[in-house]
């Protein structure tokens, strides 16, 4: 074979699939095909008939698959976690059969020579639908005459449960004050810069399947693809190259991805599928759509004594596979008490199916909802009792001497700086001065508000999150390190990088432990054929789990280096130290560089006197506890235009504690990015639907993300409380700011509008919503 134009030497090189270079006539390899998806235009309908005859004959079309044909290649899947007892969901298929259940559900998949030809053929497919009544809200889902999204299940309830601790009824009966509110959190989605995409290549003779995919979780995808397509797992290779953002969007299994893989297997040719932005809005998972009815009991001094909650989550027609769509609601259920000493709690969770896009895990999974609810209620209590919002938090936060603290919901807060974070925030923001500025602004007629939020973030979980529920999601992480003959260090890691700088931070850990320049460390990830088995990136586990595994692997490799150096230098290993990329005998000038050690090991192993001739180490690590908690405190200052309803964030101050910090610049980037994403969710972002289930925010002209013009000056401060049970003391940082920002902004808006007697309990806080609330000017319900 001769291939010219791209310096390709291997048949599995992805450049063969990109169109760069060309083959000469001595061999013909399969041509890359491009995939287009025909999607449902209905929220709920029966498929009466599909006429794809014209599309099959269209120019350039290599293969067309319907649901019936795809079902012979790809098994159905159900996103059920076994430890959520009693949950149920309908089967999700790569391509819909008999019935469609949301606008955008894939029905037909087409592979053609170009995307344009595939799109042209898709336009020729004719589908006869019988529209059915859509179920769009919780009320519609549980009504006595509710249409059934999956008739075989008997109702639209995916999961329901309760959680209680303490004596809630007695606490409410004895309370001095009781407060009640209902919060409505709107849908939004991740909008990563790079849409989802893949290239899939199937070799029929060996049944080897290679998929280059924009994912956070290569090993999970390997297991899922092998299972659904009936392939030996060791013959499935998943490669996650550089990924342009994800925010949790790319940890899920999507119907269109499965359909594209089915086309690769059916044709025996490589296929490429890239979702358009419009497709992303009607297929990427959504999140956050929940209703929380909450009651709080308090003493006259502001001590919170009890909380009740009723959580209702509407999650689309299927439970997402394999992580499910119940986890976000489950997080809210367990996290509503937040960082506070609330001794009595009772709550229920109901997860319902509906005819909208599936919802599931997205950055900070449930935490922003729980935090917004609890922090808003604290402000309601403070306002009623005449307390400063900072003071009511200080009176209720878990104190330093109470760690480890077991919350009323059973979460163990291993460590933290809850009161210290609040104190640092007030000092750094010059809180008293801000309040004086606010008073002056109000005297001038402006509606300026200041909002606080104190929060926790569950990070670095082990198998307790998914593995115990039967999902093929690893809770452990592996790192392999080796010293090359040049003396450079190569690291193979299971955690992946979507732009957050994970590889840089891991390289720093390795360089510090082995005393080598960071420039001599190469970190490779995202390839199931090369890297140790691991869970990938989710739940802010990159540093807590991946960083700890890497640190321990570096220490194990350091021990090997000492033993090899001791043999070559005729010393005892305990007397060998590592300095500046050298092994040095303590108290002497006897030393060998890593390159000298590696060359001796690889090329003159006879000199090692019986030692294993290797300079590599592999360590697998998991959190010995269930998880660890990050914490923080944020402040937002806003200016609300009461005529237009527009909210402008004037200033933002953040204090975050993510344990031991590896790279302050990367941490600041994660915190700043999380704040901006939280700001967008609080004020702008909303996946809206009309009353027929049609999405009306399917472009970036309609779905408003925060821009640079919306971002205020952000001051970021750090505390470091190491996780006591984790090898590196690291905690996660990628999601914490997204947790704190919506609550701080919502509280600031309510503070600004307090003179109108307005308490907003909905997000996003759009200009239209603000105008409506001011017009109604209804105070919160307070029951003495």
Tab-separated table of N, CA and C in Angstrom, residues 666-768:
chain	number	residue	atom	x	y	z
A	666	UNK	N	-4.809	26.827	37.282
A	666	UNK	CA	-5.869	25.939	36.803
A	666	UNK	C	-7.083	25.994	37.721
A	667	UNK	N	-6.846	26.062	39.021
A	667	UNK	CA	-7.950	26.152	39.969
A	667	UNK	C	-8.735	27.437	39.737
A	668	UNK	N	-8.037	28.550	39.560
A	668	UNK	CA	-8.735	29.810	39.308
A	668	UNK	C	-9.547	29.739	38.026
A	669	UNK	N	-8.999	29.084	37.009
A	669	UNK	CA	-9.740	28.935	35.763
A	669	UNK	C	-11.018	28.146	35.956
A	670	UNK	N	-10.940	27.069	36.742
A	670	UNK	CA	-12.130	26.272	37.006
A	670	UNK	C	-13.160	27.058	37.818
A	671	UNK	N	-12.702	27.810	38.814
A	671	UNK	CA	-13.629	28.586	39.632
A	671	UNK	C	-14.281	29.681	38.805
A	672	UNK	N	-13.488	30.412	38.040
A	672	UNK	CA	-14.049	31.490	37.215
A	672	UNK	C	-15.032	30.939	36.187
A	673	UNK	N	-14.643	29.856	35.524
A	673	UNK	CA	-15.545	29.254	34.550
A	673	UNK	C	-16.823	28.751	35.173
A	674	UNK	N	-16.711	28.152	36.361
A	674	UNK	CA	-17.896	27.669	37.052
A	674	UNK	C	-18.830	28.797	37.446
A	675	UNK	N	-18.259	29.928	37.870
A	675	UNK	CA	-19.085	31.087	38.222
A	675	UNK	C	-19.854	31.576	37.002
A	676	UNK	N	-19.158	31.690	35.877
A	676	UNK	CA	-19.817	32.182	34.663
A	676	UNK	C	-20.914	31.220	34.221
A	677	UNK	N	-20.655	29.924	34.298
A	677	UNK	CA	-21.683	28.958	33.914
A	677	UNK	C	-22.866	29.013	34.886
A	678	UNK	N	-22.569	29.191	36.163
A	678	UNK	CA	-23.643	29.342	37.136
A	678	UNK	C	-24.425	30.617	36.933
A	679	UNK	N	-23.729	31.699	36.551
A	679	UNK	CA	-24.391	32.965	36.253
A	679	UNK	C	-25.360	32.794	35.085
A	680	UNK	N	-24.914	32.067	34.055
A	680	UNK	CA	-25.787	31.829	32.909
A	680	UNK	C	-27.034	31.074	33.301
A	681	UNK	N	-26.862	30.029	34.129
A	681	UNK	CA	-28.019	29.270	34.572
A	681	UNK	C	-28.952	30.079	35.451
A	682	UNK	N	-28.401	30.998	36.222
A	682	UNK	CA	-29.213	31.798	37.135
A	682	UNK	C	-30.033	32.854	36.408
A	683	UNK	N	-29.471	33.415	35.328
A	683	UNK	CA	-30.095	34.588	34.715
A	683	UNK	C	-30.612	34.384	33.296
A	684	UNK	N	-30.005	33.505	32.513
A	684	UNK	CA	-30.307	33.491	31.086
A	684	UNK	C	-30.749	32.137	30.536
A	685	UNK	N	-30.008	31.094	30.851
A	685	UNK	CA	-30.128	29.842	30.117
A	685	UNK	C	-31.433	29.117	30.453
A	686	UNK	N	-32.152	28.725	29.395
A	686	UNK	CA	-33.417	28.035	29.596
A	686	UNK	C	-33.786	27.285	28.327
A	687	UNK	N	-33.930	25.980	28.432
A	687	UNK	CA	-34.420	25.163	27.315
A	687	UNK	C	-35.943	25.224	27.349
A	688	UNK	N	-36.509	26.107	26.567
A	688	UNK	CA	-37.949	26.334	26.607
A	688	UNK	C	-38.683	25.460	25.594
A	689	UNK	N	-39.905	25.093	25.956
A	689	UNK	CA	-40.786	24.313	25.096
A	689	UNK	C	-42.140	25.007	25.020
A	690	UNK	N	-42.826	24.831	23.873
A	690	UNK	CA	-44.192	25.336	23.814
A	690	UNK	C	-45.147	24.269	24.334
A	691	UNK	N	-46.447	24.549	24.274
A	691	UNK	CA	-47.404	23.634	24.897
A	691	UNK	C	-47.673	22.386	24.074
A	692	UNK	N	-46.990	22.227	22.943
A	692	UNK	CA	-47.075	20.972	22.193
A	692	UNK	C	-45.807	20.141	22.324
A	693	UNK	N	-44.862	20.624	23.109
A	693	UNK	CA	-43.613	19.900	23.290
A	693	UNK	C	-42.551	20.238	22.275
A	694	UNK	N	-42.755	21.334	21.523
A	694	UNK	CA	-41.747	21.768	20.561
A	694	UNK	C	-40.703	22.634	21.259
A	695	UNK	N	-39.420	22.286	21.150
A	695	UNK	CA	-38.380	23.155	21.720
A	695	UNK	C	-38.280	24.449	20.922
A	696	UNK	N	-38.185	25.556	21.607
A	696	UNK	CA	-38.131	26.856	20.923
A	696	UNK	C	-36.805	27.566	21.168
A	697	UNK	N	-35.855	26.861	21.772
A	697	UNK	CA	-34.507	27.418	21.965
A	697	UNK	C	-33.509	26.431	21.370
A	698	UNK	N	-33.392	26.419	20.066
A	698	UNK	CA	-32.564	25.418	19.390
A	698	UNK	C	-31.388	26.030	18.646
A	699	UNK	N	-31.127	27.313	18.875
A	699	UNK	CA	-29.935	27.953	18.328
A	699	UNK	C	-29.387	28.889	19.391
A	700	UNK	N	-28.179	29.370	19.169
A	700	UNK	CA	-27.585	30.316	20.113
A	700	UNK	C	-28.150	31.722	19.943
A	701	UNK	N	-29.061	31.894	18.983
A	701	UNK	CA	-29.832	33.134	18.915
A	701	UNK	C	-30.987	33.098	19.909
A	702	UNK	N	-31.415	31.891	20.282
A	702	UNK	CA	-32.575	31.740	21.166
A	702	UNK	C	-32.171	31.341	22.578
A	703	UNK	N	-31.164	30.499	22.684
A	703	UNK	CA	-30.695	30.026	23.985
A	703	UNK	C	-29.550	30.944	24.416
A	704	UNK	N	-29.771	31.690	25.479
A	704	UNK	CA	-28.828	32.739	25.866
A	704	UNK	C	-27.787	32.211	26.846
A	705	UNK	N	-26.533	32.148	26.409
A	705	UNK	CA	-25.440	31.835	27.319
A	705	UNK	C	-24.773	33.142	27.736
A	706	UNK	N	-24.124	33.128	28.868
A	706	UNK	CA	-23.437	34.321	29.347
A	706	UNK	C	-22.283	34.673	28.411
A	707	UNK	N	-22.133	35.939	28.132
A	707	UNK	CA	-21.026	36.429	27.315
A	707	UNK	C	-20.087	37.257	28.186
A	708	UNK	N	-18.989	37.680	27.586
A	708	UNK	CA	-18.025	38.495	28.334
A	708	UNK	C	-18.674	39.768	28.866
A	709	UNK	N	-19.662	40.282	28.145
A	709	UNK	CA	-20.329	41.505	28.578
A	709	UNK	C	-21.158	41.296	29.844
A	710	UNK	N	-21.510	40.050	30.132
A	710	UNK	CA	-22.332	39.755	31.315
A	710	UNK	C	-21.507	39.438	32.552
A	711	UNK	N	-20.196	39.271	32.377
A	711	UNK	CA	-19.349	38.788	33.471
A	711	UNK	C	-18.756	39.966	34.235
A	712	UNK	N	-18.967	40.025	35.540
A	712	UNK	CA	-18.419	41.127	36.332
A	712	UNK	C	-16.969	40.866	36.698
A	713	UNK	N	-16.307	41.809	37.323
A	713	UNK	CA	-14.996	41.503	37.917
A	713	UNK	C	-15.155	40.403	38.960
A	714	UNK	N	-14.303	39.381	38.883
A	714	UNK	CA	-14.381	38.240	39.800
A	714	UNK	C	-13.108	38.178	40.621
A	715	UNK	N	-13.255	38.221	41.928
A	715	UNK	CA	-12.118	38.068	42.843
A	715	UNK	C	-12.194	36.665	43.445
A	716	UNK	N	-11.108	35.909	43.323
A	716	UNK	CA	-11.100	34.517	43.760
A	716	UNK	C	-10.057	34.344	44.863
A	717	UNK	N	-10.467	33.719	45.950
A	717	UNK	CA	-9.581	33.452	47.080
A	717	UNK	C	-9.651	31.968	47.422
A	718	UNK	N	-8.573	31.468	48.010
A	718	UNK	CA	-8.478	30.032	48.250
A	718	UNK	C	-8.181	29.723	49.706
A	719	UNK	N	-8.767	28.627	50.164
A	719	UNK	CA	-8.375	27.984	51.405
A	719	UNK	C	-7.968	26.562	51.057
A	720	UNK	N	-7.160	25.946	51.901
A	720	UNK	CA	-6.720	24.578	51.638
A	720	UNK	C	-6.900	23.731	52.888
A	721	UNK	N	-7.949	22.903	52.871
A	721	UNK	CA	-8.177	21.925	53.932
A	721	UNK	C	-8.047	20.549	53.302
A	722	UNK	N	-6.912	19.885	53.446
A	722	UNK	CA	-6.712	18.604	52.755
A	722	UNK	C	-7.752	17.565	53.151
A	723	UNK	N	-8.132	16.740	52.174
A	723	UNK	CA	-9.015	15.607	52.455
A	723	UNK	C	-8.232	14.586	53.264
A	724	UNK	N	-8.625	14.301	54.493
A	724	UNK	CA	-7.780	13.478	55.370
A	724	UNK	C	-7.636	12.036	54.916
A	725	UNK	N	-8.617	11.514	54.165
A	725	UNK	CA	-8.570	10.101	53.807
A	725	UNK	C	-7.939	9.847	52.443
A	726	UNK	N	-7.655	10.898	51.682
A	726	UNK	CA	-7.121	10.727	50.336
A	726	UNK	C	-5.609	10.889	50.322
A	727	UNK	N	-4.954	10.087	49.508
A	727	UNK	CA	-3.488	10.043	49.517
A	727	UNK	C	-2.873	11.408	49.289
A	728	UNK	N	-3.420	12.170	48.361
A	728	UNK	CA	-2.842	13.472	48.058
A	728	UNK	C	-3.481	14.620	48.797
A	729	UNK	N	-4.560	14.361	49.521
A	729	UNK	CA	-5.278	15.437	50.189
A	729	UNK	C	-6.070	16.306	49.237
A	730	UNK	N	-6.144	15.897	47.953
A	730	UNK	CA	-6.820	16.707	46.950
A	730	UNK	C	-8.341	16.567	47.063
A	731	UNK	N	-9.046	17.653	46.770
A	731	UNK	CA	-10.494	17.617	46.576
A	731	UNK	C	-10.788	18.164	45.183
A	732	UNK	N	-11.988	17.937	44.710
A	732	UNK	CA	-12.338	18.404	43.368
A	732	UNK	C	-12.659	19.880	43.359
A	733	UNK	N	-12.478	20.514	42.176
A	733	UNK	CA	-12.756	21.942	42.064
A	733	UNK	C	-13.610	22.279	40.848
A	734	UNK	N	-13.802	21.324	39.939
A	734	UNK	CA	-14.409	21.648	38.652
A	734	UNK	C	-15.862	22.070	38.701
A	735	UNK	N	-16.580	21.725	39.767
A	735	UNK	CA	-18.017	21.988	39.787
A	735	UNK	C	-18.461	22.916	40.910
A	736	UNK	N	-17.592	23.170	41.867
A	736	UNK	CA	-18.010	23.876	43.081
A	736	UNK	C	-18.561	25.263	42.789
A	737	UNK	N	-17.901	26.021	41.922
A	737	UNK	CA	-18.357	27.394	41.674
A	737	UNK	C	-19.707	27.414	40.976
A	738	UNK	N	-19.973	26.404	40.152
A	738	UNK	CA	-21.285	26.306	39.514
A	738	UNK	C	-22.366	26.039	40.550
A	739	UNK	N	-21.980	25.469	41.676
A	739	UNK	CA	-22.916	25.247	42.782
A	739	UNK	C	-23.246	26.551	43.482
A	740	UNK	N	-22.233	27.344	43.773
A	740	UNK	CA	-22.441	28.528	44.594
A	740	UNK	C	-23.017	29.729	43.879
A	741	UNK	N	-22.730	29.865	42.582
A	741	UNK	CA	-23.090	31.088	41.878
A	741	UNK	C	-24.594	31.331	41.752
A	742	UNK	N	-25.397	30.344	41.332
A	742	UNK	CA	-26.835	30.647	41.183
A	742	UNK	C	-27.491	31.101	42.479
A	743	UNK	N	-27.083	30.513	43.599
A	743	UNK	CA	-27.669	30.896	44.882
A	743	UNK	C	-27.282	32.313	45.261
A	744	UNK	N	-26.013	32.649	45.092
A	744	UNK	CA	-25.565	34.002	45.447
A	744	UNK	C	-26.277	35.051	44.598
A	745	UNK	N	-26.432	34.764	43.309
A	745	UNK	CA	-27.078	35.728	42.419
A	745	UNK	C	-28.568	35.841	42.728
A	746	UNK	N	-29.229	34.712	42.956
A	746	UNK	CA	-30.649	34.758	43.309
A	746	UNK	C	-30.867	35.544	44.592
A	747	UNK	N	-30.030	35.317	45.589
A	747	UNK	CA	-30.171	36.060	46.843
A	747	UNK	C	-29.900	37.549	46.651
A	748	UNK	N	-28.960	37.881	45.786
A	748	UNK	CA	-28.682	39.294	45.522
A	748	UNK	C	-29.874	39.966	44.850
A	749	UNK	N	-30.492	39.274	43.914
A	749	UNK	CA	-31.675	39.837	43.251
A	749	UNK	C	-32.801	40.038	44.264
A	750	UNK	N	-33.042	39.048	45.114
A	750	UNK	CA	-34.095	39.194	46.113
A	750	UNK	C	-33.779	40.288	47.121
A	751	UNK	N	-32.515	40.451	47.437
A	751	UNK	CA	-32.121	41.551	48.319
A	751	UNK	C	-32.411	42.894	47.658
A	752	UNK	N	-32.140	42.979	46.364
A	752	UNK	CA	-32.393	44.225	45.640
A	752	UNK	C	-33.876	44.548	45.572
A	753	UNK	N	-34.710	43.512	45.513
A	753	UNK	CA	-36.145	43.717	45.345
A	753	UNK	C	-36.917	43.633	46.656
A	754	UNK	N	-36.198	43.557	47.786
A	754	UNK	CA	-36.864	43.372	49.075
A	754	UNK	C	-37.848	44.508	49.367
A	755	UNK	N	-37.551	45.717	48.934
A	755	UNK	CA	-38.442	46.845	49.240
A	755	UNK	C	-39.785	46.724	48.530
A	756	UNK	N	-39.841	45.861	47.502
A	756	UNK	CA	-41.113	45.617	46.822
A	756	UNK	C	-41.869	44.451	47.451
A	757	UNK	N	-41.270	43.801	48.464
A	757	UNK	CA	-41.878	42.623	49.041
A	757	UNK	C	-41.813	41.414	48.129
A	758	UNK	N	-40.831	41.412	47.240
A	758	UNK	CA	-40.713	40.355	46.233
A	758	UNK	C	-39.699	39.314	46.683
A	759	UNK	N	-40.067	38.044	46.563
A	759	UNK	CA	-39.117	36.944	46.713
A	759	UNK	C	-39.247	36.068	45.469
A	760	UNK	N	-38.222	36.058	44.660
A	760	UNK	CA	-38.235	35.244	43.445
A	760	UNK	C	-37.756	33.843	43.794
A	761	UNK	N	-38.505	32.862	43.364
A	761	UNK	CA	-38.168	31.466	43.652
A	761	UNK	C	-38.068	30.661	42.363
A	762	UNK	N	-37.750	31.318	41.286
A	762	UNK	CA	-37.627	30.640	39.997
A	762	UNK	C	-36.285	30.993	39.371
A	763	UNK	N	-35.769	30.067	38.607
A	763	UNK	CA	-34.587	30.318	37.782
A	763	UNK	C	-34.826	29.725	36.410
A	764	UNK	N	-34.359	30.423	35.347
A	764	UNK	CA	-33.551	31.636	35.390
A	764	UNK	C	-34.364	32.882	35.745
A	765	UNK	N	-33.662	33.839	36.331
A	765	UNK	CA	-34.279	35.111	36.723
A	765	UNK	C	-34.188	36.037	35.513
A	766	UNK	N	-35.110	35.869	34.597
A	766	UNK	CA	-35.098	36.671	33.375
A	766	UNK	C	-35.684	38.047	33.646
A	767	UNK	N	-35.445	38.958	32.712
A	767	UNK	CA	-35.999	40.305	32.843
A	767	UNK	C	-37.517	40.271	32.886
A	768	UNK	N	-38.105	39.412	32.085
A	768	UNK	CA	-39.563	39.288	32.073
A	768	UNK	C	-40.081	38.825	33.426
